[in-house]
C-alpha cells in the first residue's frame, strides 16, 4: 500500500477509501460513497469503473474514449459535496449535489451537478442514474434597492431615473 491521499477529499488514503470500490471490487455502500468513487475514477482514469457504475440502460451509450480524453486532459483540483439527500444503506434512491473543480485548457473550471443514484433491488449495488442541474442560489442584495422614482443617492436632488439611473 502506498497510502496516497484519496482524490475525493476524504481524510483517508485512496486504498482505504475509493480504492476499495474502484480497484477492490467492493460495492459502494451509499450514494455519496459512489459519487466520491466516481470522481476518483475520473482522476485515476478508471473508465471501466465509470461504465460499470452507470445505470444499466446507459452503459451501452457510454463514450469511453471521450470520457478518458476529458479525464486525462484535465487537472483535477477537488470535489466538494454540497448536499446529500437520502442514499443511505437503507434507501433505494439518493441525490448528491456536488462541485468538481478542475483545470482545463489553462482555465479553472467547475462542474456543478445534482446526481441521482439508485440501488439495484437484486444486487443492492448503487449506480448513477441521471444528472440534474442544481438550482442556482437566489441573489441577495447587500444594499437596499433604489427605485426609479427615489431620490438619487449621489445627492443631486434629482430622481434616480433622471440622474445616475439614466
XYZ file of N, CA and C in Angstrom:
498
model
N 0.833 -1.197 0.000
C 0.000 0.000 0.000
C 0.870 1.251 0.000
N 0.451 2.215 -0.762
C 1.235 3.432 -0.850
C 0.684 4.549 0.016
N -0.531 4.426 0.512
C -1.164 5.434 1.374
C -1.229 6.814 0.738
N -1.532 6.869 -0.558
C -1.722 8.159 -1.216
C -3.080 8.715 -0.792
N -3.190 10.041 -0.648
C -4.480 10.630 -0.256
C -5.550 10.335 -1.302
N -6.759 10.156 -0.852
C -7.848 9.873 -1.784
C -8.230 11.147 -2.536
N -8.374 11.079 -3.852
C -8.753 12.258 -4.636
C -10.106 12.851 -4.240
N -10.986 12.043 -3.635
C -12.337 12.518 -3.314
C -12.346 13.540 -2.180
N -11.216 13.700 -1.500
C -11.136 14.698 -0.435
C -11.404 14.156 0.954
N -11.779 12.898 1.068
C -11.961 12.306 2.387
C -10.590 12.212 3.067
N -10.586 12.246 4.352
C -9.330 12.222 5.112
C -8.819 10.788 5.277
N -8.786 10.049 4.183
C -8.292 8.668 4.204
C -7.419 8.450 2.979
N -6.713 7.360 2.984
C -5.889 7.029 1.820
C -6.795 6.489 0.714
N -6.311 6.571 -0.521
C -7.061 6.052 -1.654
C -7.364 4.569 -1.459
N -6.380 3.823 -0.954
C -6.526 2.381 -0.785
C -7.621 2.011 0.216
N -7.842 2.843 1.232
C -8.860 2.544 2.247
C -10.156 3.314 2.012
N -10.198 4.099 0.938
C -11.403 4.889 0.626
C -11.942 4.424 -0.727
N -11.836 5.229 -1.735
C -12.406 4.913 -3.052
C -11.747 3.723 -3.733
N -10.496 3.457 -3.416
C -9.801 2.316 -3.995
C -10.468 0.995 -3.665
N -11.143 0.925 -2.509
C -11.879 -0.295 -2.143
C -12.943 -0.634 -3.180
N -13.553 0.391 -3.746
C -14.640 0.198 -4.712
C -14.104 0.117 -6.137
N -13.158 0.995 -6.473
C -12.650 1.062 -7.844
C -11.752 -0.135 -8.158
N -10.807 -0.405 -7.289
C -9.825 -1.461 -7.543
C -10.146 -2.767 -6.820
N -10.895 -2.655 -5.707
C -11.138 -3.836 -4.886
C -12.411 -4.580 -5.201
N -13.260 -4.002 -6.048
C -14.488 -4.686 -6.444
C -15.588 -4.685 -5.400
N -15.375 -3.992 -4.290
C -16.397 -3.918 -3.248
C -17.437 -2.876 -3.676
N -18.743 -3.148 -3.537
C -19.747 -2.143 -3.928
C -19.785 -0.983 -2.929
N -19.954 0.226 -3.445
C -20.071 1.406 -2.587
C -21.321 1.272 -1.722
N -21.230 1.510 -0.403
C -22.363 1.287 0.484
C -23.439 2.373 0.443
N -23.088 3.574 -0.046
C -24.042 4.683 -0.078
C -23.916 5.425 -1.405
N -24.911 6.266 -1.675
C -24.873 7.082 -2.890
C -23.689 8.048 -2.851
N -23.422 8.638 -1.696
C -22.290 9.564 -1.600
C -20.968 8.841 -1.811
N -20.824 7.650 -1.272
C -19.594 6.882 -1.477
C -19.404 6.577 -2.964
N -20.493 6.278 -3.672
C -20.384 6.031 -5.105
C -20.015 7.315 -5.842
N -20.605 8.453 -5.432
C -20.275 9.734 -6.061
C -18.792 10.032 -5.890
N -18.301 9.884 -4.685
C -16.887 10.146 -4.421
C -15.991 9.202 -5.236
N -16.378 7.939 -5.316
C -15.548 6.981 -6.054
C -15.599 7.257 -7.557
N -16.712 7.742 -8.054
C -16.779 8.078 -9.483
C -15.880 9.282 -9.793
N -15.849 10.270 -8.890
C -14.921 11.394 -9.071
C -13.479 10.863 -9.087
N -13.160 10.025 -8.109
C -11.804 9.459 -8.038
C -11.479 8.642 -9.284
N -12.473 7.972 -9.848
C -12.257 7.198 -11.067
C -11.898 8.115 -12.240
N -12.474 9.309 -12.300
C -12.073 10.268 -13.330
C -10.626 10.688 -13.110
N -10.273 10.976 -11.854
C -8.904 11.387 -11.544
C -7.917 10.287 -11.926
N -8.260 9.043 -11.643
C -7.369 7.899 -11.896
C -7.575 7.281 -13.279
N -8.464 7.858 -14.084
C -8.842 7.379 -15.423
C -9.214 5.892 -15.429
N -10.115 5.529 -14.550
C -10.621 4.154 -14.451
C -11.970 4.094 -15.177
N -11.910 4.054 -16.503
C -13.112 4.155 -17.326
C -14.050 2.964 -17.166
N -13.521 1.781 -16.954
C -14.381 0.608 -16.787
C -15.264 0.771 -15.553
N -14.712 1.335 -14.492
C -15.499 1.560 -13.272
C -16.617 2.577 -13.542
N -16.293 3.631 -14.277
C -17.320 4.633 -14.599
C -18.448 4.001 -15.408
N -18.099 3.177 -16.378
C -19.122 2.493 -17.184
C -19.944 1.534 -16.316
N -19.277 0.751 -15.499
C -19.960 -0.275 -14.713
C -20.854 0.295 -13.616
N -20.635 1.555 -13.228
C -21.463 2.159 -12.190
C -22.547 3.074 -12.767
N -22.709 3.033 -14.087
C -23.828 3.727 -14.736
C -25.084 2.868 -14.640
N -26.246 3.500 -14.792
C -27.498 2.756 -14.881
C -27.378 1.764 -16.025
N -27.864 0.544 -15.851
C -27.720 -0.481 -16.905
C -28.188 -0.016 -18.283
N -29.241 0.785 -18.357
C -29.766 1.240 -19.651
C -28.805 2.199 -20.360
N -27.871 2.815 -19.617
C -26.960 3.812 -20.191
C -25.569 3.274 -20.491
N -25.255 2.083 -20.059
C -23.889 1.563 -20.207
C -23.469 1.421 -21.664
N -24.384 1.051 -22.536
C -24.044 0.893 -23.955
C -23.765 2.208 -24.648
N -24.228 3.316 -24.080
C -24.043 4.633 -24.682
C -22.833 5.371 -24.108
N -22.132 4.764 -23.167
C -21.001 5.414 -22.517
C -19.879 5.643 -23.519
N -19.459 6.890 -23.660
C -18.380 7.263 -24.581
C -17.061 7.172 -23.822
N -16.508 5.974 -23.785
C -15.287 5.738 -23.009
C -14.122 6.587 -23.513
N -13.962 6.684 -24.821
C -12.858 7.471 -25.384
C -13.002 8.952 -25.026
N -14.211 9.478 -25.147
C -14.453 10.889 -24.815
C -14.249 11.169 -23.331
N -14.737 10.262 -22.486
C -14.568 10.434 -21.039
C -13.097 10.354 -20.656
N -12.374 9.438 -21.285
C -10.951 9.284 -20.977
C -10.167 10.512 -21.429
N -10.519 11.047 -22.594
C -9.857 12.252 -23.104
C -10.060 13.407 -22.129
N -11.304 13.619 -21.690
C -11.606 14.692 -20.742
C -10.854 14.468 -19.431
N -10.857 13.237 -18.938
C -10.218 12.928 -17.662
C -8.710 13.148 -17.712
N -8.067 12.738 -18.802
C -6.609 12.862 -18.877
C -6.161 14.275 -19.222
N -6.990 15.034 -19.928
C -6.617 16.405 -20.285
C -6.957 17.413 -19.193
N -7.636 16.975 -18.150
C -7.995 17.856 -17.045
C -7.059 17.621 -15.875
N -6.785 18.696 -15.156
C -6.029 18.590 -13.913
C -7.050 18.768 -12.794
N -7.308 17.711 -12.060
C -8.385 17.686 -11.071
C -7.956 18.405 -9.807
N -8.801 19.333 -9.357
C -8.473 20.206 -8.230
C -9.222 19.864 -6.948
N -10.320 19.120 -7.051
C -11.017 18.748 -5.822
C -12.503 18.582 -6.006
N -13.081 17.912 -5.029
C -14.516 17.629 -5.010
C -15.098 18.198 -3.733
N -16.220 18.892 -3.863
C -16.945 19.399 -2.700
C -18.365 18.868 -2.772
N -18.765 18.153 -1.747
C -20.146 17.678 -1.649
C -20.946 18.790 -0.987
N -21.939 19.316 -1.684
C -22.759 20.412 -1.161
C -23.950 19.903 -0.360
N -24.534 18.800 -0.797
C -25.706 18.251 -0.104
C -25.896 16.796 -0.502
N -26.401 16.030 0.443
C -26.763 14.643 0.179
C -28.162 14.424 0.729
N -29.048 13.906 -0.106
C -30.419 13.593 0.324
C -30.637 12.109 0.134
N -30.988 11.465 1.214
C -31.180 10.019 1.208
C -29.919 9.334 0.688
N -30.054 8.153 0.115
C -28.885 7.467 -0.423
C -28.097 6.678 0.597
N -28.703 6.423 1.763
C -28.030 5.653 2.800
C -28.185 4.159 2.586
N -27.713 3.401 3.536
C -27.723 1.943 3.403
C -29.126 1.352 3.395
N -30.116 2.089 3.917
C -31.490 1.587 3.929
C -32.343 2.168 2.795
N -31.765 3.032 1.959
C -32.514 3.695 0.890
C -32.295 2.993 -0.447
N -33.204 3.266 -1.390
C -33.067 2.742 -2.750
C -32.782 3.846 -3.763
N -32.810 5.093 -3.300
C -32.556 6.243 -4.153
C -31.913 7.333 -3.318
N -31.085 8.141 -3.955
C -30.466 9.265 -3.267
C -29.930 10.269 -4.255
N -29.742 11.498 -3.793
C -29.160 12.539 -4.635
C -27.954 13.132 -3.918
N -26.963 13.469 -4.702
C -25.760 14.107 -4.180
C -25.503 15.334 -5.045
N -25.496 16.503 -4.426
C -25.186 17.741 -5.126
C -23.723 18.049 -4.844
N -22.965 18.300 -5.915
C -21.524 18.457 -5.747
C -20.948 19.466 -6.726
N -19.721 19.853 -6.448
C -18.920 20.678 -7.354
C -17.588 19.963 -7.535
N -17.241 19.681 -8.778
C -15.930 19.127 -9.109
C -15.133 20.245 -9.778
N -13.979 20.559 -9.204
C -13.148 21.627 -9.745
C -11.981 21.008 -10.525
N -11.672 21.624 -11.671
C -10.582 21.123 -12.496
C -10.017 22.239 -13.347
N -8.817 22.013 -13.853
C -8.143 22.939 -14.746
C -8.143 22.310 -16.131
N -8.669 23.039 -17.109
C -8.700 22.546 -18.494
C -8.386 23.704 -19.424
N -7.496 23.452 -20.366
C -7.093 24.462 -21.347
C -6.635 25.751 -20.665
N -5.950 25.604 -19.536
C -5.396 26.739 -18.815
C -6.384 27.530 -17.979
N -7.612 27.082 -17.886
C -8.631 27.828 -17.134
C -9.216 26.960 -16.019
N -9.428 27.582 -14.865
C -10.102 26.906 -13.756
C -11.575 26.748 -14.132
N -12.105 25.561 -13.905
C -13.499 25.297 -14.238
C -14.171 24.561 -13.089
N -15.495 24.625 -13.087
C -16.289 23.907 -12.096
C -17.397 23.144 -12.806
N -17.611 21.924 -12.370
C -18.739 21.139 -12.853
C -19.684 20.974 -11.665
N -20.859 21.619 -11.741
C -21.864 21.530 -10.681
C -22.965 20.601 -11.153
N -23.376 19.720 -10.260
C -24.380 18.741 -10.654
C -25.124 18.225 -9.436
N -26.367 17.870 -9.669
C -27.138 17.112 -8.692
C -27.299 15.727 -9.306
N -26.559 14.777 -8.766
C -26.539 13.424 -9.311
C -27.569 12.563 -8.590
N -28.336 11.826 -9.373
C -29.344 10.922 -8.815
C -28.797 9.495 -8.907
N -28.845 8.799 -7.784
C -28.361 7.423 -7.711
C -29.510 6.514 -7.311
N -29.486 5.319 -7.831
C -30.483 4.313 -7.479
C -29.748 3.033 -7.107
N -30.428 2.219 -6.331
C -29.824 0.960 -5.923
C -30.578 -0.183 -6.566
N -29.841 -1.105 -7.149
C -30.424 -2.269 -7.806
C -31.122 -3.128 -6.755
N -32.398 -3.454 -6.949
C -33.131 -4.230 -5.935
C -32.568 -5.635 -5.708
N -31.983 -6.239 -6.728
C -31.442 -7.591 -6.566
C -30.033 -7.581 -5.964
N -29.130 -6.828 -6.587
C -27.729 -6.859 -6.147
C -27.451 -5.896 -4.996
N -28.328 -4.913 -4.801
C -28.177 -3.867 -3.785
C -26.995 -2.933 -4.077
N -26.465 -2.987 -5.289
C -25.372 -2.103 -5.690
C -25.937 -0.765 -6.159
N -25.282 0.318 -5.773
C -25.676 1.650 -6.223
C -25.165 1.887 -7.633
N -25.910 2.687 -8.412
C -25.449 3.106 -9.727
C -25.926 4.523 -9.999
N -25.174 5.216 -10.860
C -25.506 6.585 -11.257
C -26.631 6.511 -12.275
N -27.737 7.226 -11.989
C -28.910 7.147 -12.847
C -29.078 8.372 -13.744
N -28.955 9.566 -13.183
C -29.137 10.758 -14.011
C -28.496 11.973 -13.360
N -28.224 12.972 -14.200
C -27.651 14.232 -13.735
C -28.682 15.330 -13.907
N -28.774 16.165 -12.898
C -29.664 17.325 -12.960
C -28.840 18.573 -12.700
N -29.285 19.685 -13.270
C -28.635 20.955 -12.995
C -29.184 21.481 -11.679
N -28.313 21.731 -10.699
C -28.827 22.226 -9.422
C -29.399 23.630 -9.576
N -30.375 23.936 -8.755
C -30.972 25.264 -8.774
C -29.946 26.271 -8.292
N -29.908 27.404 -8.976
C -28.976 28.463 -8.598
C -29.423 29.092 -7.285
N -28.460 29.504 -6.501
C -28.769 30.172 -5.233
C -29.395 31.527 -5.537
N -30.383 31.939 -4.752
C -31.003 33.239 -5.009
C -30.010 34.369 -4.766
N -30.151 35.433 -5.559
C -29.298 36.601 -5.404
C -29.822 37.414 -4.240
N -28.934 37.743 -3.319
C -29.311 38.542 -2.149
C -28.593 39.879 -2.258
N -29.367 40.948 -2.241
C -28.781 42.291 -2.338
C -28.095 42.656 -1.026
N -26.947 43.301 -1.152
C -26.257 43.769 0.042
C -26.742 45.167 0.416
N -27.157 45.934 -0.563
C -27.649 47.293 -0.319
C -29.134 47.338 -0.650
N -29.861 48.252 -0.039
C -31.287 48.342 -0.371
C -31.484 48.737 -1.832
N -32.561 48.247 -2.408
C -32.872 48.526 -3.806
C -33.293 49.990 -3.948
N -32.770 50.632 -4.998
C -33.136 52.013 -5.282
C -34.193 51.983 -6.372
N -35.350 52.574 -6.080
C -36.424 52.642 -7.061
C -36.202 53.764 -8.058
N -36.851 53.648 -9.208
C -36.696 54.668 -10.258
C -37.086 56.064 -9.792
N -38.097 56.138 -8.935
C -38.612 57.448 -8.513
C -38.054 57.904 -7.172
N -37.122 57.140 -6.617
C -36.477 57.556 -5.364
C -35.452 58.648 -5.663
N -35.148 59.480 -4.663
C -34.084 60.472 -4.866
C -32.764 59.763 -5.167
N -31.959 60.344 -6.034
C -30.693 59.732 -6.415
C -29.747 59.738 -5.221
N -28.999 58.657 -5.075
C -28.092 58.510 -3.932
C -26.844 59.386 -4.050
N -26.629 60.001 -5.200
C -25.453 60.864 -5.369
C -25.648 62.232 -4.718
N -26.889 62.537 -4.310
C -27.153 63.809 -3.629
C -27.497 64.953 -4.553
N -27.791 64.697 -5.816
C -28.080 65.764 -6.775
C -29.450 66.392 -6.557
N -30.328 65.679 -5.856
C -31.680 66.173 -5.666
C -32.631 65.726 -6.761
N -32.110 65.123 -7.812
C -32.941 64.619 -8.897
C -33.428 63.215 -8.557
N -34.456 62.766 -9.290
C -34.896 61.380 -9.165
C -33.812 60.482 -9.757
N -33.696 59.269 -9.215
C -32.700 58.325 -9.667
C -32.785 58.087 -11.169
N -34.020 57.966 -11.714
C -34.177 57.670 -13.137
C -33.691 58.791 -14.029
N -33.630 60.018 -13.527
C -33.183 61.162 -14.330
C -31.709 61.479 -14.087
N -31.101 60.771 -13.138
C -29.702 61.077 -12.798
C -28.819 59.837 -13.085
N -28.379 59.174 -12.040
C -27.465 58.028 -12.190
C -28.133 56.807 -12.810
N -29.461 56.745 -12.790
C -30.180 55.613 -13.375
C -30.461 55.790 -14.852
N -30.050 56.914 -15.424
C -30.329 57.197 -16.844
C -29.407 56.409 -17.756
